[in-house]
PDB file of C-alpha atoms in Angstrom:
ATOM      1  CA  UNK K 166      29.577  18.810 -41.135  1.00 46.00           C
ATOM      2  CA  UNK K 167      27.031  16.152 -42.176  1.00 43.00           C
ATOM      3  CA  UNK K 168      28.893  13.597 -40.042  1.00 43.00           C
ATOM      4  CA  UNK K 169      28.769  15.822 -37.209  1.00 48.00           C
ATOM      5  CA  UNK K 170      25.076  16.361 -37.452  1.00 46.00           C
ATOM      6  CA  UNK K 171      24.381  12.531 -37.738  1.00 40.00           C
ATOM      7  CA  UNK K 172      26.560  12.103 -34.479  1.00 43.00           C
ATOM      8  CA  UNK K 173      24.608  14.659 -32.753  1.00 40.00           C
ATOM      9  CA  UNK K 174      21.336  13.200 -33.891  1.00 42.00           C
ATOM     10  CA  UNK K 175      22.372   9.850 -32.611  1.00 42.00           C
ATOM     11  CA  UNK K 176      23.309  11.261 -29.188  1.00 40.00           C
ATOM     12  CA  UNK K 177      19.912  12.997 -28.938  1.00 37.00           C
ATOM     13  CA  UNK K 178      18.201   9.703 -29.755  1.00 39.00           C
ATOM     14  CA  UNK K 179      20.191   7.849 -27.325  1.00 40.00           C
ATOM     15  CA  UNK K 180      19.449  10.487 -24.603  1.00 40.00           C
ATOM     16  CA  UNK K 181      15.689   9.881 -25.281  1.00 39.00           C
ATOM     17  CA  UNK K 182      15.985   6.219 -25.251  1.00 40.00           C
ATOM     18  CA  UNK K 183      17.908   6.366 -21.952  1.00 40.00           C
ATOM     19  CA  UNK K 184      15.261   8.663 -20.509  1.00 40.00           C
ATOM     20  CA  UNK K 185      12.521   6.302 -21.570  1.00 48.00           C
ATOM     21  CA  UNK K 186      14.299   3.353 -20.018  1.00 68.00           C
ATOM     22  CA  UNK K 187      15.011   5.057 -16.741  1.00 83.00           C
ATOM     23  CA  UNK K 188      13.960   3.032 -13.677  1.00 93.00           C
ATOM     24  CA  UNK K 189      11.205   3.887 -11.472  1.00 97.00           C
ATOM     25  CA  UNK K 190      10.977   3.714  -7.614  1.00 98.00           C
ATOM     26  CA  UNK K 191       8.233   2.624  -5.323  1.00 98.00           C
ATOM     27  CA  UNK K 192       8.078   3.398  -1.646  1.00 98.00           C
ATOM     28  CA  UNK K 193       5.494   1.732   0.507  1.00 98.00           C
ATOM     29  CA  UNK K 194       4.062   3.443   3.492  1.00 98.00           C
ATOM     30  CA  UNK K 195       1.787   1.856   5.896  1.00 98.00           C
ATOM     31  CA  UNK K 196       0.980  -0.453   8.772  1.00 98.00           C
ATOM     32  CA  UNK K 197       1.426  -4.263   9.447  1.00 97.00           C
ATOM     33  CA  UNK K 198      -0.932  -5.337   6.606  1.00 98.00           C
ATOM     34  CA  UNK K 199       1.756  -3.944   4.257  1.00 98.00           C
ATOM     35  CA  UNK K 200       4.910  -4.520   6.398  1.00 98.00           C
ATOM     36  CA  UNK K 201       7.472  -7.263   6.122  1.00 97.00           C
ATOM     37  CA  UNK K 202       6.641 -10.622   7.684  1.00 94.00           C
ATOM     38  CA  UNK K 203       2.964  -9.587   8.264  1.00 97.00           C
ATOM     39  CA  UNK K 204       1.680  -7.991   5.111  1.00 98.00           C
ATOM     40  CA  UNK K 205       1.826  -7.920   1.223  1.00 98.00           C
ATOM     41  CA  UNK K 206       4.458  -5.245   0.814  1.00 98.00           C
ATOM     42  CA  UNK K 207       7.458  -7.448   0.279  1.00 98.00           C
ATOM     43  CA  UNK K 208       5.506  -9.729  -2.187  1.00 98.00           C
ATOM     44  CA  UNK K 209       4.424  -6.646  -3.902  1.00 98.00           C
ATOM     45  CA  UNK K 210       8.103  -5.573  -4.303  1.00 98.00           C
ATOM     46  CA  UNK K 211       9.027  -8.915  -5.536  1.00 98.00           C
ATOM     47  CA  UNK K 212       6.673  -8.603  -8.410  1.00 98.00           C
ATOM     48  CA  UNK K 213       8.640  -5.667  -9.902  1.00 98.00           C
ATOM     49  CA  UNK K 214      11.304  -5.965 -12.531  1.00 97.00           C
ATOM     50  CA  UNK K 215      14.783  -6.201 -11.289  1.00 96.00           C
ATOM     51  CA  UNK K 216      15.679  -2.466 -12.096  1.00 96.00           C
ATOM     52  CA  UNK K 217      12.850  -1.158 -10.133  1.00 98.00           C
ATOM     53  CA  UNK K 218      13.707   0.061  -6.678  1.00 97.00           C
ATOM     54  CA  UNK K 219      11.077  -0.943  -4.335  1.00 98.00           C
ATOM     55  CA  UNK K 220      11.415   0.176  -0.601  1.00 98.00           C
ATOM     56  CA  UNK K 221       9.036  -1.025   1.994  1.00 98.00           C
ATOM     57  CA  UNK K 222       8.853   1.330   4.947  1.00 98.00           C
ATOM     58  CA  UNK K 223       5.511   0.107   6.303  1.00 98.00           C
ATOM     59  CA  UNK K 224       5.628  -0.870  10.088  1.00 98.00           C
ATOM     60  CA  UNK K 225       3.461  -2.623  12.261  1.00 97.00           C
ATOM     61  CA  UNK K 226       0.976  -0.892  14.663  1.00 97.00           C
ATOM     62  CA  UNK K 227       1.323   2.513  12.900  1.00 98.00           C
ATOM     63  CA  UNK K 228      -1.536   4.972  12.050  1.00 98.00           C
ATOM     64  CA  UNK K 229      -1.629   7.902   9.729  1.00 98.00           C
ATOM     65  CA  UNK K 230      -0.829   9.918  12.737  1.00 98.00           C
ATOM     66  CA  UNK K 231       1.809   7.892  14.506  1.00 98.00           C
ATOM     67  CA  UNK K 232       3.985   7.137  11.397  1.00 98.00           C
ATOM     68  CA  UNK K 233       4.491  10.828  11.036  1.00 98.00           C
ATOM     69  CA  UNK K 234       4.905  11.502  14.764  1.00 97.00           C
ATOM     70  CA  UNK K 235       7.623   9.070  14.942  1.00 97.00           C
ATOM     71  CA  UNK K 236       9.493  10.760  12.249  1.00 97.00           C
ATOM     72  CA  UNK K 237       9.147   7.979   9.762  1.00 98.00           C
ATOM     73  CA  UNK K 238       7.811  10.156   7.150  1.00 98.00           C
ATOM     74  CA  UNK K 239      10.949  12.290   7.254  1.00 98.00           C
ATOM     75  CA  UNK K 240      12.715   9.249   5.651  1.00 98.00           C
ATOM     76  CA  UNK K 241      10.310   9.303   2.629  1.00 98.00           C
ATOM     77  CA  UNK K 242      10.805  13.146   2.347  1.00 98.00           C
ATOM     78  CA  UNK K 243      14.564  12.635   2.269  1.00 97.00           C
ATOM     79  CA  UNK K 244      14.191   9.845  -0.479  1.00 97.00           C
ATOM     80  CA  UNK K 245      11.962  12.013  -2.585  1.00 97.00           C
ATOM     81  CA  UNK K 246      14.502  14.904  -2.423  1.00 96.00           C
ATOM     82  CA  UNK K 247      17.130  12.541  -3.634  1.00 93.00           C
ATOM     83  CA  UNK K 248      15.041  11.183  -6.510  1.00 85.00           C
ATOM     84  CA  UNK K 249      16.803  12.752  -9.673  1.00 86.00           C
ATOM     85  CA  UNK K 250      18.172   9.211 -10.777  1.00 92.00           C
ATOM     86  CA  UNK K 251      14.602   7.913 -11.250  1.00 96.00           C
ATOM     87  CA  UNK K 252      12.083   8.418 -14.000  1.00 96.00           C
ATOM     88  CA  UNK K 253       9.321   8.631 -11.268  1.00 97.00           C
ATOM     89  CA  UNK K 254       8.814   7.681  -7.651  1.00 98.00           C
ATOM     90  CA  UNK K 255       5.397   6.273  -6.664  1.00 98.00           C
ATOM     91  CA  UNK K 256       4.560   6.466  -2.915  1.00 98.00           C
ATOM     92  CA  UNK K 257       1.775   4.026  -2.038  1.00 99.00           C
ATOM     93  CA  UNK K 258       0.286   5.142   1.406  1.00 98.00           C
ATOM     94  CA  UNK K 259      -2.050   2.698   3.281  1.00 98.00           C
ATOM     95  CA  UNK K 260      -3.421   3.398   6.811  1.00 98.00           C
ATOM     96  CA  UNK K 261      -6.697   2.799   8.605  1.00 98.00           C
ATOM     97  CA  UNK K 262      -6.375  -0.264  10.875  1.00 98.00           C
ATOM     98  CA  UNK K 263      -4.585   1.676  13.767  1.00 98.00           C
ATOM     99  CA  UNK K 264      -6.515   4.799  13.076  1.00 98.00           C
ATOM    100  CA  UNK K 265      -9.579   3.144  14.545  1.00 97.00           C
ATOM    101  CA  UNK K 266     -10.849   3.823  18.047  1.00 96.00           C
ATOM    102  CA  UNK K 267      -9.212   2.080  21.017  1.00 94.00           C
ATOM    103  CA  UNK K 268      -5.573   2.439  20.198  1.00 91.00           C
ATOM    104  CA  UNK K 269      -4.105   5.056  22.509  1.00 92.00           C
ATOM    105  CA  UNK K 270      -1.396   7.339  20.839  1.00 91.00           C
ATOM    106  CA  UNK K 271      -2.522   6.067  17.502  1.00 96.00           C
ATOM    107  CA  UNK K 272      -6.156   6.530  16.905  1.00 97.00           C
ATOM    108  CA  UNK K 273      -7.311   9.496  14.733  1.00 98.00           C
ATOM    109  CA  UNK K 274     -10.728  11.002  14.449  1.00 97.00           C
ATOM    110  CA  UNK K 275     -12.398   9.615  11.255  1.00 98.00           C
ATOM    111  CA  UNK K 276     -14.132  12.938  10.316  1.00 97.00           C
ATOM    112  CA  UNK K 277     -11.250  15.259  10.929  1.00 96.00           C
ATOM    113  CA  UNK K 278      -7.721  13.934  11.492  1.00 98.00           C
ATOM    114  CA  UNK K 279      -7.637  10.808   9.300  1.00 98.00           C
ATOM    115  CA  UNK K 280      -8.680  12.289   6.005  1.00 98.00           C
ATOM    116  CA  UNK K 281      -6.546  15.482   6.638  1.00 98.00           C
ATOM    117  CA  UNK K 282      -3.566  13.117   7.353  1.00 98.00           C
ATOM    118  CA  UNK K 283      -4.064  11.293   4.113  1.00 98.00           C
ATOM    119  CA  UNK K 284      -4.554  14.547   1.993  1.00 98.00           C
ATOM    120  CA  UNK K 285      -1.367  15.867   3.514  1.00 98.00           C
ATOM    121  CA  UNK K 286       0.640  12.714   2.544  1.00 98.00           C
ATOM    122  CA  UNK K 287      -0.669  13.096  -0.936  1.00 98.00           C
ATOM    123  CA  UNK K 288       0.280  16.892  -1.060  1.00 98.00           C
ATOM    124  CA  UNK K 289       3.674  16.495   0.434  1.00 98.00           C
ATOM    125  CA  UNK K 290       4.591  13.565  -1.963  1.00 98.00           C
ATOM    126  CA  UNK K 291       3.536  15.595  -5.055  1.00 98.00           C
ATOM    127  CA  UNK K 292       5.304  18.788  -3.726  1.00 98.00           C
ATOM    128  CA  UNK K 293       8.611  16.854  -3.643  1.00 97.00           C
ATOM    129  CA  UNK K 294       8.196  15.495  -7.147  1.00 97.00           C
ATOM    130  CA  UNK K 295       6.643  11.959  -6.326  1.00 98.00           C
ATOM    131  CA  UNK K 296       3.406  10.400  -7.429  1.00 98.00           C
ATOM    132  CA  UNK K 297       0.938  10.008  -4.498  1.00 98.00           C
ATOM    133  CA  UNK K 298      -0.888   6.829  -4.449  1.00 98.00           C
ATOM    134  CA  UNK K 299      -3.550   6.284  -1.618  1.00 98.00           C
ATOM    135  CA  UNK K 300      -4.485   2.697  -0.871  1.00 98.00           C
ATOM    136  CA  UNK K 301      -7.564   2.028   0.977  1.00 98.00           C
ATOM    137  CA  UNK K 302      -7.019  -0.327   4.039  1.00 98.00           C
ATOM    138  CA  UNK K 303      -6.847  -3.974   3.378  1.00 98.00           C
ATOM    139  CA  UNK K 304      -9.942  -5.780   4.904  1.00 98.00           C
ATOM    140  CA  UNK K 305      -9.892  -7.947   7.824  1.00 98.00           C
ATOM    141  CA  UNK K 306     -11.187 -11.353   7.249  1.00 97.00           C
ATOM    142  CA  UNK K 307     -13.699 -11.771  10.112  1.00 96.00           C
ATOM    143  CA  UNK K 308     -17.094 -13.075   9.099  1.00 97.00           C
ATOM    144  CA  UNK K 309     -20.535 -12.731  11.128  1.00 96.00           C
ATOM    145  CA  UNK K 310     -22.546 -15.611   9.829  1.00 95.00           C
ATOM    146  CA  UNK K 311     -22.132 -15.771   5.968  1.00 95.00           C
ATOM    147  CA  UNK K 312     -21.164 -12.112   5.719  1.00 97.00           C
ATOM    148  CA  UNK K 313     -17.691 -10.336   5.947  1.00 98.00           C
ATOM    149  CA  UNK K 314     -17.637  -7.690   8.713  1.00 96.00           C
ATOM    150  CA  UNK K 315     -15.915  -4.956   6.822  1.00 94.00           C
ATOM    151  CA  UNK K 316     -15.323  -2.659   9.843  1.00 96.00           C
ATOM    152  CA  UNK K 317     -12.762  -0.558   7.911  1.00 98.00           C
ATOM    153  CA  UNK K 318     -15.307   0.532   5.217  1.00 98.00           C
ATOM    154  CA  UNK K 319     -15.674   3.980   6.753  1.00 98.00           C
ATOM    155  CA  UNK K 320     -11.948   4.649   6.755  1.00 98.00           C
ATOM    156  CA  UNK K 321     -11.936   3.392   3.023  1.00 98.00           C
ATOM    157  CA  UNK K 322     -14.672   6.029   2.131  1.00 98.00           C
ATOM    158  CA  UNK K 323     -12.728   8.717   3.918  1.00 98.00           C
ATOM    159  CA  UNK K 324      -9.615   7.941   2.045  1.00 98.00           C
ATOM    160  CA  UNK K 325     -11.564   8.028  -1.151  1.00 98.00           C
ATOM    161  CA  UNK K 326     -12.629  11.463  -0.418  1.00 98.00           C
ATOM    162  CA  UNK K 327      -9.113  12.638   0.372  1.00 98.00           C
ATOM    163  CA  UNK K 328      -7.816  10.999  -2.843  1.00 98.00           C
ATOM    164  CA  UNK K 329     -10.430  13.026  -4.732  1.00 98.00           C
ATOM    165  CA  UNK K 330      -9.833  16.277  -2.936  1.00 97.00           C
ATOM    166  CA  UNK K 331      -5.994  16.002  -3.726  1.00 98.00           C
ATOM    167  CA  UNK K 332      -6.518  14.566  -7.291  1.00 98.00           C
ATOM    168  CA  UNK K 333      -4.359  11.674  -6.101  1.00 98.00           C
ATOM    169  CA  UNK K 334      -4.235   8.170  -7.549  1.00 98.00           C
ATOM    170  CA  UNK K 335      -6.499   5.843  -5.668  1.00 98.00           C
ATOM    171  CA  UNK K 336      -6.190   2.038  -5.172  1.00 98.00           C
ATOM    172  CA  UNK K 337      -9.390   0.750  -3.780  1.00 98.00           C
ATOM    173  CA  UNK K 338      -7.791  -2.301  -1.927  1.00 98.00           C
ATOM    174  CA  UNK K 339     -10.540  -2.329   0.747  1.00 98.00           C
ATOM    175  CA  UNK K 340     -13.277  -2.728  -1.863  1.00 98.00           C
ATOM    176  CA  UNK K 341     -11.582  -5.342  -3.951  1.00 98.00           C
ATOM    177  CA  UNK K 342     -10.237  -7.294  -1.076  1.00 98.00           C
ATOM    178  CA  UNK K 343     -13.507  -7.297   0.796  1.00 98.00           C
ATOM    179  CA  UNK K 344     -15.215  -8.575  -2.429  1.00 98.00           C
ATOM    180  CA  UNK K 345     -12.678 -11.442  -2.842  1.00 98.00           C
ATOM    181  CA  UNK K 346     -12.758 -12.468   0.862  1.00 98.00           C
ATOM    182  CA  UNK K 347     -16.485 -12.421   0.861  1.00 98.00           C
ATOM    183  CA  UNK K 348     -16.460 -14.722  -2.216  1.00 98.00           C
ATOM    184  CA  UNK K 349     -14.008 -17.115  -0.457  1.00 98.00           C
ATOM    185  CA  UNK K 350     -15.898 -17.546   2.765  1.00 97.00           C
ATOM    186  CA  UNK K 351     -14.363 -17.873   6.241  1.00 97.00           C
ATOM    187  CA  UNK K 352     -12.705 -21.115   5.909  1.00 96.00           C
ATOM    188  CA  UNK K 353     -10.739 -20.438   2.605  1.00 97.00           C
ATOM    189  CA  UNK K 354     -10.142 -16.751   3.962  1.00 98.00           C
ATOM    190  CA  UNK K 355      -8.464 -18.278   7.050  1.00 97.00           C
ATOM    191  CA  UNK K 356      -5.810 -19.992   4.775  1.00 97.00           C
ATOM    192  CA  UNK K 357      -4.378 -16.445   4.051  1.00 98.00           C
ATOM    193  CA  UNK K 358      -3.223 -15.986   7.669  1.00 97.00           C
ATOM    194  CA  UNK K 359       0.343 -15.983   9.084  1.00 95.00           C
ATOM    195  CA  UNK K 360      -0.160 -19.472  10.540  1.00 95.00           C
ATOM    196  CA  UNK K 361      -2.904 -22.143  10.177  1.00 94.00           C
ATOM    197  CA  UNK K 362      -6.123 -21.870  12.071  1.00 93.00           C
ATOM    198  CA  UNK K 363      -5.736 -23.935  15.326  1.00 92.00           C
ATOM    199  CA  UNK K 364      -8.088 -26.783  15.936  1.00 89.00           C
ATOM    200  CA  UNK K 365     -11.253 -25.467  17.709  1.00 76.00           C
ATOM    201  CA  UNK K 366     -10.482 -21.948  17.101  1.00 81.00           C
ATOM    202  CA  UNK K 367     -13.541 -20.049  18.528  1.00 64.00           C
ATOM    203  CA  UNK K 368     -14.804 -16.627  18.008  1.00 49.00           C
ATOM    204  CA  UNK K 369     -12.670 -14.011  16.311  1.00 49.00           C
ATOM    205  CA  UNK K 370     -10.659 -11.472  18.359  1.00 54.00           C
ATOM    206  CA  UNK K 371     -12.372  -8.226  18.944  1.00 56.00           C
ATOM    207  CA  UNK K 372     -11.292  -5.995  15.837  1.00 56.00           C
ATOM    208  CA  UNK K 373     -10.866  -2.938  18.266  1.00 53.00           C
ATOM    209  CA  UNK K 374      -8.193  -4.875  20.344  1.00 60.00           C
ATOM    210  CA  UNK K 375      -5.044  -2.764  20.726  1.00 62.00           C
ATOM    211  CA  UNK K 376      -2.244  -3.943  18.265  1.00 57.00           C
ATOM    212  CA  UNK K 377       1.190  -3.599  19.655  1.00 58.00           C
ATOM    213  CA  UNK K 378       3.277  -0.955  17.948  1.00 60.00           C
ATOM    214  CA  UNK K 379       5.694  -3.253  16.442  1.00 57.00           C
ATOM    215  CA  UNK K 380       5.946  -6.575  14.423  1.00 54.00           C
ATOM    216  CA  UNK K 381       2.746  -8.555  14.446  1.00 50.00           C
ATOM    217  CA  UNK K 382       2.669 -11.596  16.809  1.00 48.00           C
ATOM    218  CA  UNK K 383       3.315 -14.791  15.234  1.00 45.00           C
ATOM    219  CA  UNK K 384      -0.092 -16.399  15.777  1.00 83.00           C
ATOM    220  CA  UNK K 385      -3.260 -16.941  13.971  1.00 94.00           C
ATOM    221  CA  UNK K 386      -5.460 -13.871  13.405  1.00 96.00           C
ATOM    222  CA  UNK K 387      -7.668 -12.591  10.643  1.00 96.00           C
ATOM    223  CA  UNK K 388      -5.961  -9.391   9.968  1.00 97.00           C
ATOM    224  CA  UNK K 389      -2.285 -10.195   9.064  1.00 98.00           C
ATOM    225  CA  UNK K 390      -0.963 -12.420   6.137  1.00 98.00           C
ATOM    226  CA  UNK K 391       1.166 -15.401   5.728  1.00 97.00           C
ATOM    227  CA  UNK K 392       2.846 -16.170   2.323  1.00 97.00           C
ATOM    228  CA  UNK K 393      -0.316 -17.265   0.636  1.00 98.00           C
ATOM    229  CA  UNK K 394      -2.112 -14.000   1.762  1.00 98.00           C
ATOM    230  CA  UNK K 395       0.748 -11.876   0.999  1.00 98.00           C
ATOM    231  CA  UNK K 396       1.130 -13.183  -2.682  1.00 98.00           C
ATOM    232  CA  UNK K 397      -2.734 -13.102  -3.225  1.00 98.00           C
ATOM    233  CA  UNK K 398      -3.143  -9.350  -2.207  1.00 98.00           C
ATOM    234  CA  UNK K 399       0.188  -8.323  -3.884  1.00 98.00           C
ATOM    235  CA  UNK K 400      -1.305  -9.406  -6.982  1.00 98.00           C
ATOM    236  CA  UNK K 401      -4.388  -7.532  -6.406  1.00 98.00           C
ATOM    237  CA  UNK K 402      -2.412  -4.264  -5.710  1.00 98.00           C
ATOM    238  CA  UNK K 403      -0.507  -4.977  -8.910  1.00 98.00           C
ATOM    239  CA  UNK K 404      -3.651  -5.112 -11.038  1.00 98.00           C
ATOM    240  CA  UNK K 405      -5.206  -2.096  -9.326  1.00 98.00           C
ATOM    241  CA  UNK K 406      -1.835  -0.078  -9.800  1.00 98.00           C
ATOM    242  CA  UNK K 407      -1.745  -1.005 -13.496  1.00 98.00           C
ATOM    243  CA  UNK K 408      -5.420  -0.136 -14.034  1.00 98.00           C
ATOM    244  CA  UNK K 409      -4.937   3.275 -12.324  1.00 98.00           C
ATOM    245  CA  UNK K 410      -1.460   3.972 -13.823  1.00 98.00           C
ATOM    246  CA  UNK K 411      -1.096   2.126 -17.001  1.00 97.00           C
ATOM    247  CA  UNK K 412       2.430   3.306 -17.370  1.00 97.00           C
ATOM    248  CA  UNK K 413       3.702   1.109 -14.436  1.00 97.00           C
ATOM    249  CA  UNK K 414       2.741  -2.075 -16.380  1.00 97.00           C
ATOM    250  CA  UNK K 415       6.143  -2.447 -18.139  1.00 96.00           C
ATOM    251  CA  UNK K 416       7.884  -2.521 -14.746  1.00 97.00           C
ATOM    252  CA  UNK K 417       6.299  -5.486 -13.510  1.00 98.00           C
ATOM    253  CA  UNK K 418       7.792  -8.910 -14.192  1.00 96.00           C
ATOM    254  CA  UNK K 419       4.655 -10.200 -15.811  1.00 95.00           C
ATOM    255  CA  UNK K 420       3.977  -6.980 -17.815  1.00 92.00           C
ATOM    256  CA  UNK K 421       1.195  -6.102 -15.425  1.00 88.00           C
ATOM    257  CA  UNK K 422      -0.982  -8.983 -16.815  1.00 85.00           C
ATOM    258  CA  UNK K 423      -4.475  -9.402 -15.201  1.00 78.00           C
TER     259      UNK K 423
END
């Protein structure tokens, strides 16, 4: 009898240990500034330990409205419904760039549609057992004189309100990226782009210019990211996630160190 009790206790302890060591999953949802080849998403996935499942579903040119309208959110919901093998699934959602005016079929109203869309993503993630994490939009790197023109600040503010309303985790990437880019200045910030700044590059492109609904063009601009920029902002998102959700620190290769 004593041996049976010892064996049973060992099984219970092993079960608890296995649960504690169960892997997590991270799903990235967003636009080109998070997507493969043009954003920081893949670089962020690379920062997680090997047993973490990190899936980058971000796509270029998508807004908080068009991502759902195209049926792309359906894939996230299917994954969440099949999440029994994970200790937790964190869904990081970042939109804003293509929600701005001037993008037919994608723009959303800043006062009504955009915050409602973000709140809905948070609610639906939680309802399916996931952990909603709203990420304010990565800043563009265009200066006017000595100061960064952070034209995405109103969308970041709307997302903060949506996160507070839904009691969702918020990563304020817009605030932190804008501060970092402002400290760099235009020349250093331009080294984060997909390709080097061409000689004699003049005035920046109009921020309201319509972005194609697909992969970012392979040319210099002050929105998308090359390898250096992707690594820089992936580290920033890691620090923000660990600060907001300390339990995730153990799942990064560097232990979530600052």
